[in-house]
Every structure is written in C-alpha cells, then in structure tokens.
Amino acid sequence: MDIFEKTTALLNEVNDATITSVESLETFRIRFLGTKNVLKDIFGEIKNVPNERKKEFGQLVNSVKQAAEEKFAIHQAQLQSNTDVAENIDLSLPGDITTTGSRHPIQLVKNRIIEIFSKIGFNVEEDREIEDDWHNFTALNMPEDHPARDMQDTFFINVNPDIVLRTHTSSVQVRVMENQKPPIRILSPGRVYRNETISARSHCFFHQVEGLYIDENVSFADLLQTLDFFVKELFGQDIKIKVRPSYFPFTEPSAEVDVTCFICGGGGCNVCKHSGWVEILGCGMVDPKVLENCNIDPKKYAGFAFGMGVERITMLKYQIKDIRLMSENDTRFLEQFKSAR
Ligand code: DAH
C-alpha cells in the first residue's frame, strides 16, 4: 500500500466512523485531531513523495483533516444537546397532571334545549341584558303601574329608571318581532336579573330560554304539540305533561306546564313536594296587543311563546339542591359534570 492509498484509507475511516458516545468521540479526536494524531505521521512522510505529487498529497492529507474536524464538531454538538436534555429532566419529580375542563351544567342543559328546538326549525336569537322599559315591560303589555310589574323585582339603573337589567328573556321576543317578518321561529337563551333575596331556591341572576313562533294559523294545539315533543326529548319518552291555566300579561290564554316527576316517577317525593308533578315553564298564545306593539298584524298572524328557567330544569335534571352551587365555581361541584350530558 503506497502512501496515497494509506491516506485514502484514513479518509474512509473518518467517514465511516460511528460515534455514539462521549467515549467514542474522544477516541476519534485522539486518533485524528490529537497532538499525536495519525495525520501528523502520514504528513511526515511527504519527504518520500516525488516533488511533482507533493501538492496533491498535501491536499489529500488536508481533506482528511477537514473531514475529521467536521465530523468531530457535528457529533460533539449532538452529544452535548442530548446531555443537556438528559441533565434537565428530574425523573423523580411528580408529573404535571393536566386536567380537562368540563361544561358547566347550565351550559349542558342550555345546549340540549337549543339542540332539541333546532330539530323543529327554531333559530337562536340573543340580545342585550341591559334593556329599556319598552322592551322589558311596556311592549309586553305591562304599562307603567301595571300590577304585573310587581311579579318581577326589577333592578333599575340609578341614573335612568327607564333602563333595567332585563327581568326575563321575553324582551327578545319584542326585539325580534320589531325587526323580522313572520314566519318567526326563534329560541332565545340568556341571563336575567331579579332583585330577590339569594337562597337555595332563588338567585338575583339566572338563565332563561324564551321561545317564540309567529305565523298564519298558529294554534294552541301547535304550542302543546311543540312542548310535548320538547319535554319528551329532554326528559324521556315516558314523561307526560299537564297544562294548567295561568296568567301572563303578554299571552292570552296563558298556561303553566308541569311534567311528571322523573325522580319518583309520579309516586311523590321531596322534589315534587309529593304531588307527582313539577312545573317547568310558562307559555301561551301571544297577546294580540303585543303583536300590534311590534307592528305585526294580529288579524293575519298569531303565535305562541314560552319561557323556562334553565337553573330550574338543571336542578331537576341533575338533582341539585341549591341554586347557589351553580354560580360559585367550586371545582368539586363542577367536576361532577365531566361525563354528564
Ligand atoms: N317571562 C316569563 C317569566 O319570566 C316566562 C314566560 C311565560 C315567557 C310565558 C313566555 C310566556 O314567553 O309565554 O316568568
């Protein structure tokens, strides 16, 4: 093997060397880049190379050195970054437990209500929580001094008694009727406010879902059919509804709807106060005066409306005994709804 072949063999050795550890890197360094490296010995033999090939030989030795330096640098950096990572991981530390969030029970129920009504063509319409007197009361057939206003303990805005925190989502009915032409089929979920003493059963803010259907030839039978469908979808096909005459200023006739108590199955329990029935919503045929107030011709159109409290339905559905739990954000309470539907 002549000196050229020997040098080429060294170049191949550099290229083929496998470096996987700090030790093998050091062996490589000593052999090719150390103070007594093989290239020095080889280069010492330049004196035996004929003059006309000395340059070629010099270049060949240099290329081996260069290849060795590059390979060394690359592997050194690689091993360094591996040890950095390894050194920074303390395997004895407890792991980070990432918890997944869950939907709030109010959201679960609200979304379910929207889902059910969207199957029969109701669209969601949301509107403001700070309302004027007209949309919250007057247009809904509750002029000033109307006794029905007392049914809803209202929060007024100090500087302007014409502005209130809406006491119900029925205000959205008015806004929609003022701005859309029949047929109208909307569902309006949202937060409402009442100046009530906070207790296990009532709060100063809660959520309602309002429904409104206006078209030609809408009858009370359509209302009952719609609510029967809704209740069965929400609570189960065995549930029955009972409709009791009631009074709301914005509907005529008005009714309240009870469902068979799904906790005791109608036999009587604390939730239904041993009556076998629980009330879930108010409803009725939209009063012609309300239609008129919103520029809809009551001779041509009729409609029904209904309103329900989301907290109430949520409490019934999940057997929650205190309404305050739903606004306290105690994770021990909220975590129980992780797999709820
Ligand atoms: N707005 C009523 C309340 O807050 C609920 C209600 C009753 C809404 C009858 C309606 C309805 O649309 O027709 O108590």
Coordinates of C-alpha atoms and ligand atoms in Angstrom, one line a residue:
M1 CA 0.0 0.0 0.0
D2 CA 1.6 3.3 -1.0
I3 CA 1.3 6.5 1.0
F4 CA -1.6 7.8 -1.2
E5 CA -3.6 4.6 -0.6
K6 CA -2.9 4.8 3.1
T7 CA -4.2 8.3 3.3
T8 CA -7.3 7.5 1.3
A9 CA -7.9 4.6 3.7
L10 CA -7.8 7.1 6.6
L11 CA -10.3 9.3 4.8
N12 CA -12.7 6.3 4.5
E13 CA -12.1 5.6 8.2
V14 CA -13.1 9.1 9.1
N15 CA -16.2 8.9 7.0
D16 CA -17.3 5.5 8.3
A17 CA -16.6 6.1 12.0
T18 CA -19.6 5.6 14.2
I19 CA -19.7 8.0 17.1
T20 CA -22.4 7.3 19.6
S21 CA -21.0 8.2 23.0
V22 CA -18.6 10.7 24.6
E23 CA -16.0 7.9 24.8
S24 CA -16.1 7.1 21.1
L25 CA -15.9 10.8 20.3
E26 CA -12.8 11.1 22.4
T27 CA -11.2 8.1 20.8
F28 CA -11.9 9.7 17.4
R29 CA -10.5 13.0 18.5
I30 CA -7.2 11.5 19.8
R31 CA -6.7 9.5 16.6
F32 CA -7.4 12.2 14.1
L33 CA -7.1 15.6 15.9
G34 CA -5.0 14.9 19.0
T35 CA -1.4 16.2 19.5
K36 CA 0.0 12.8 18.2
N37 CA -2.6 12.2 15.6
V38 CA -2.2 9.8 12.6
L39 CA -2.2 12.6 10.1
K40 CA 1.0 14.0 11.5
D41 CA 2.8 10.7 11.0
I42 CA 1.5 10.4 7.5
F43 CA 2.4 14.0 6.7
G44 CA 5.9 13.4 7.9
E45 CA 6.3 11.0 5.0
I46 CA 5.9 13.9 2.5
K47 CA 9.6 13.8 2.1
N48 CA 9.3 10.4 0.3
V49 CA 6.7 11.7 -2.1
P50 CA 8.1 12.8 -5.6
N51 CA 8.1 16.5 -6.0
E52 CA 5.5 16.7 -8.7
R53 CA 3.0 14.9 -6.4
K54 CA 3.7 16.7 -3.2
K55 CA 0.9 19.3 -3.7
E56 CA -1.6 16.5 -4.5
F57 CA -0.5 14.7 -1.4
G58 CA -0.8 17.8 0.8
Q59 CA -4.3 18.4 -0.4
L60 CA -5.3 14.8 0.3
V61 CA -4.0 14.9 3.9
N62 CA -5.8 18.2 4.4
S63 CA -9.1 16.8 3.2
V64 CA -8.8 14.0 5.8
K65 CA -8.1 16.6 8.5
Q66 CA -11.0 18.7 7.4
A67 CA -13.4 15.7 7.3
A68 CA -12.3 14.7 10.8
E69 CA -12.8 18.2 12.1
E70 CA -16.3 18.5 10.7
K71 CA -17.3 15.1 11.9
F72 CA -16.0 15.9 15.4
A73 CA -17.9 19.2 15.6
I74 CA -21.2 17.7 14.5
H75 CA -21.0 14.8 17.0
Q76 CA -19.8 17.0 19.8
A77 CA -22.8 19.3 19.4
Q78 CA -25.2 16.4 19.1
L79 CA -24.0 14.7 22.2
Q80 CA -23.9 18.0 24.1
S81 CA -27.6 18.7 23.4
N82 CA -28.5 15.2 24.3
T83 CA -26.8 15.5 27.7
D84 CA -28.4 19.0 28.2
V85 CA -31.9 17.5 27.9
A86 CA -31.0 14.5 30.0
E87 CA -29.5 16.6 32.7
N88 CA -32.5 18.9 32.9
I89 CA -35.0 16.1 33.4
D90 CA -35.5 15.2 37.0
L91 CA -37.3 11.9 36.8
S92 CA -38.0 11.9 40.5
L93 CA -40.3 14.9 40.2
P94 CA -44.1 14.3 40.3
G95 CA -45.6 14.6 36.8
D96 CA -47.7 17.6 35.7
I97 CA -51.3 16.4 35.8
T98 CA -53.3 18.1 33.1
T99 CA -56.9 18.1 33.9
T100 CA -59.5 18.5 31.2
G101 CA -62.2 21.1 31.8
S102 CA -65.9 20.2 31.7
R103 CA -69.0 22.0 30.6
H104 CA -71.0 23.9 33.2
P105 CA -74.3 22.1 33.9
I106 CA -76.2 25.3 32.9
Q107 CA -74.4 25.1 29.5
L108 CA -75.1 21.4 29.1
V109 CA -78.8 22.0 29.6
K110 CA -78.9 25.2 27.6
N111 CA -77.2 23.4 24.7
R112 CA -79.5 20.5 24.9
I113 CA -82.6 22.7 24.8
I114 CA -81.2 24.5 21.7
E115 CA -80.4 21.2 20.1
I116 CA -84.0 19.9 20.6
F117 CA -85.7 23.0 19.3
S118 CA -83.3 23.3 16.3
K119 CA -84.7 20.0 15.1
I120 CA -88.0 21.6 14.6
G121 CA -86.7 24.8 13.0
F122 CA -86.1 27.2 15.8
N123 CA -83.1 29.6 15.4
V124 CA -81.2 31.1 18.3
E125 CA -81.5 34.9 18.7
E126 CA -79.6 36.5 21.6
D127 CA -79.9 40.1 22.7
R128 CA -78.9 42.6 25.4
E129 CA -79.1 42.1 29.1
I130 CA -79.4 45.8 29.8
E131 CA -82.8 46.7 28.4
D132 CA -85.2 49.7 28.2
D133 CA -88.6 49.8 29.8
W134 CA -90.4 49.4 26.5
H135 CA -88.8 46.0 25.6
N136 CA -88.8 44.6 29.1
F137 CA -92.3 45.7 30.1
T138 CA -94.4 48.1 28.1
A139 CA -94.4 46.4 24.7
L140 CA -95.2 43.1 26.6
N141 CA -98.5 44.6 27.8
M142 CA -97.1 45.8 31.1
P143 CA -97.6 49.5 31.0
E144 CA -96.3 51.6 34.0
D145 CA -98.4 51.0 37.1
H146 CA -99.4 47.6 35.8
P147 CA -99.6 45.3 38.8
A148 CA -97.8 42.5 36.9
R149 CA -94.6 44.5 37.1
D150 CA -94.5 43.7 40.8
M151 CA -94.2 40.0 39.9
Q152 CA -90.7 40.7 38.8
D153 CA -88.5 42.5 41.3
T154 CA -86.6 44.7 39.0
F155 CA -83.1 46.1 39.1
F156 CA -83.2 49.7 37.8
I157 CA -80.2 51.7 36.7
N158 CA -79.9 54.6 39.2
V159 CA -79.3 57.4 36.8
N160 CA -82.0 56.3 34.4
P161 CA -85.1 54.5 35.6
D162 CA -86.0 53.8 32.0
I163 CA -83.1 51.3 31.8
V164 CA -83.3 48.0 33.6
L165 CA -81.4 44.7 33.9
R166 CA -83.8 42.5 32.0
T167 CA -86.1 40.5 34.2
H168 CA -86.8 37.9 31.6
T169 CA -85.8 36.9 28.1
S170 CA -89.3 37.9 26.8
S171 CA -87.7 41.2 25.9
V172 CA -86.0 39.4 23.0
Q173 CA -89.4 38.5 21.6
V174 CA -90.2 42.2 21.2
R175 CA -86.8 42.9 19.6
V176 CA -87.2 40.1 17.1
M177 CA -90.8 40.9 16.2
E178 CA -89.8 44.6 15.6
N179 CA -87.1 43.5 13.3
Q180 CA -88.3 40.4 11.5
K181 CA -91.3 39.5 9.4
P182 CA -93.3 36.3 10.1
P183 CA -92.9 33.4 9.9
I184 CA -90.7 33.7 13.0
R185 CA -89.4 30.7 14.9
I186 CA -86.8 31.7 17.5
L187 CA -85.3 30.5 20.7
S188 CA -83.6 33.0 23.0
P189 CA -81.3 31.8 25.8
G190 CA -79.7 34.3 28.1
R191 CA -79.1 35.7 31.6
V192 CA -81.8 37.6 33.5
Y193 CA -81.8 39.5 36.8
R194 CA -84.2 40.0 39.7
N195 CA -83.9 41.8 42.9
E196 CA -84.5 38.8 45.0
T197 CA -83.0 37.5 48.3
I198 CA -80.5 34.8 47.5
S199 CA -81.4 31.4 48.9
A200 CA -81.2 27.8 48.0
R201 CA -84.1 28.2 45.6
S202 CA -83.7 31.7 44.1
H203 CA -80.9 33.9 43.0
C204 CA -80.6 37.5 41.8
F205 CA -79.4 36.3 38.4
F206 CA -80.3 33.2 36.5
H207 CA -80.9 32.0 32.9
Q208 CA -84.0 31.6 30.8
V209 CA -84.8 30.3 27.4
E210 CA -87.5 32.0 25.6
G211 CA -89.3 30.6 22.6
L212 CA -91.5 32.4 20.0
Y213 CA -93.4 31.1 17.0
I214 CA -95.4 33.5 14.8
D215 CA -97.1 32.6 11.6
E216 CA -100.5 32.4 10.0
N217 CA -102.9 29.9 11.6
V218 CA -100.8 29.0 14.6
S219 CA -103.0 27.5 17.3
F220 CA -102.8 26.5 21.0
A221 CA -102.7 22.8 19.8
D222 CA -99.4 23.7 17.9
L223 CA -98.0 25.0 21.2
L224 CA -99.0 21.8 23.1
Q225 CA -97.6 19.6 20.4
T226 CA -94.3 21.5 20.4
L227 CA -93.9 21.4 24.2
D228 CA -94.8 17.7 24.3
F229 CA -92.1 17.0 21.8
F230 CA -89.6 19.1 23.7
V231 CA -90.3 17.5 27.1
K232 CA -90.1 14.0 25.8
E233 CA -86.8 14.7 24.1
L234 CA -85.4 16.3 27.2
F235 CA -86.5 14.0 29.9
G236 CA -87.6 10.8 28.1
Q237 CA -90.4 9.4 26.1
D238 CA -92.4 8.3 29.2
I239 CA -92.8 11.8 30.5
K240 CA -96.3 13.3 30.5
I241 CA -97.2 17.0 30.5
K242 CA -100.0 18.7 32.4
V243 CA -101.1 22.2 31.3
R244 CA -102.6 24.5 33.9
P245 CA -104.3 27.8 33.1
S246 CA -102.2 30.7 34.4
Y247 CA -101.7 34.4 33.8
F248 CA -99.0 36.3 32.0
P249 CA -99.7 39.8 30.6
F250 CA -98.1 39.1 27.3
T251 CA -100.1 35.9 26.5
E252 CA -103.8 35.1 26.2
P253 CA -104.6 32.4 27.1
S254 CA -101.7 31.7 29.3
A255 CA -100.6 28.4 30.9
E256 CA -98.0 26.7 33.0
V257 CA -96.7 23.3 32.1
D258 CA -95.9 20.6 34.6
V259 CA -94.2 17.3 33.8
T260 CA -94.5 14.0 35.7
C261 CA -91.8 14.0 38.3
F262 CA -89.0 11.9 36.7
I263 CA -87.3 11.5 40.1
C264 CA -90.0 9.5 41.7
G265 CA -91.9 8.6 38.5
G266 CA -95.0 10.3 39.8
G267 CA -95.2 8.5 43.1
G268 CA -94.3 11.5 45.2
C269 CA -91.0 12.8 46.6
N270 CA -89.4 15.9 48.1
V271 CA -88.6 17.4 44.7
C272 CA -92.2 17.3 43.5
K273 CA -93.4 18.1 47.0
H274 CA -95.3 14.8 46.9
S275 CA -97.6 15.9 44.1
G276 CA -96.0 13.7 41.4
W277 CA -95.7 16.8 39.1
V278 CA -93.0 19.5 38.7
E279 CA -93.5 22.8 37.0
I280 CA -91.1 23.6 34.2
L281 CA -92.3 26.5 32.1
G282 CA -94.8 29.3 31.3
C283 CA -96.4 29.7 27.9
G284 CA -99.4 31.0 26.0
M285 CA -100.7 32.5 22.8
V286 CA -99.0 35.9 22.2
D287 CA -101.5 38.6 23.1
P288 CA -102.8 40.4 20.0
K289 CA -101.8 43.7 21.8
V290 CA -98.2 42.6 21.9
L291 CA -98.2 41.7 18.2
E292 CA -99.6 45.2 17.5
N293 CA -97.0 46.8 19.6
C294 CA -94.4 45.2 17.4
N295 CA -96.1 46.1 14.2
I296 CA -97.3 42.6 13.4
D297 CA -100.9 42.4 12.2
P298 CA -102.9 40.3 14.7
K299 CA -105.7 39.7 12.2
K300 CA -103.3 38.0 9.9
Y301 CA -100.8 36.4 12.3
A302 CA -101.0 34.5 15.5
G303 CA -98.3 32.9 17.6
F304 CA -97.2 31.2 20.8
A305 CA -94.5 31.9 23.2
F306 CA -92.9 30.1 26.1
G307 CA -90.3 30.8 28.7
M308 CA -88.4 28.5 31.0
G309 CA -85.8 28.8 33.8
V310 CA -82.6 26.9 32.9
E311 CA -81.4 26.6 36.5
R312 CA -84.7 25.1 37.5
I313 CA -84.5 22.5 34.8
T314 CA -80.9 21.8 35.5
M315 CA -81.6 21.3 39.2
L316 CA -84.4 18.9 38.4
K317 CA -82.3 17.0 35.8
Y318 CA -79.2 16.6 38.0
Q319 CA -81.0 16.7 41.3
I320 CA -79.1 19.8 42.5
K321 CA -80.5 21.0 45.8
D322 CA -79.0 24.5 46.0
I323 CA -79.1 27.1 43.1
R324 CA -76.1 28.9 44.6
L325 CA -73.8 26.0 43.7
M326 CA -74.2 27.0 40.1
S327 CA -72.6 30.4 40.4
E328 CA -69.9 29.6 43.0
N329 CA -67.4 28.0 40.6
D330 CA -66.4 25.4 43.2
T331 CA -64.5 22.9 41.1
R332 CA -65.6 20.0 43.4
F333 CA -69.1 20.7 42.2
L334 CA -68.2 21.4 38.5
E335 CA -66.0 18.3 38.1
Q336 CA -69.0 16.1 38.7
F337 CA -70.3 17.0 35.2
K338 CA -67.3 15.8 33.3
S339 CA -69.1 13.0 31.6
A340 CA -72.7 14.4 32.0
R341 CA -74.8 15.1 29.0
Ligands
DAH1 N1 -91.3 35.8 31.0 C1 -91.9 34.8 32.0 C2 -91.2 34.9 33.3 O1 -90.1 35.4 33.3 C3 -91.9 33.5 31.4 C4 -92.8 33.3 30.3 C5 -94.1 33.0 30.5 C6 -92.4 33.6 29.0 C7 -95.0 32.8 29.4 C8 -93.2 33.4 27.9 C9 -94.6 33.1 28.2 O2 -92.9 33.7 26.7 O3 -95.4 32.9 27.1 O4 -91.6 34.4 34.3

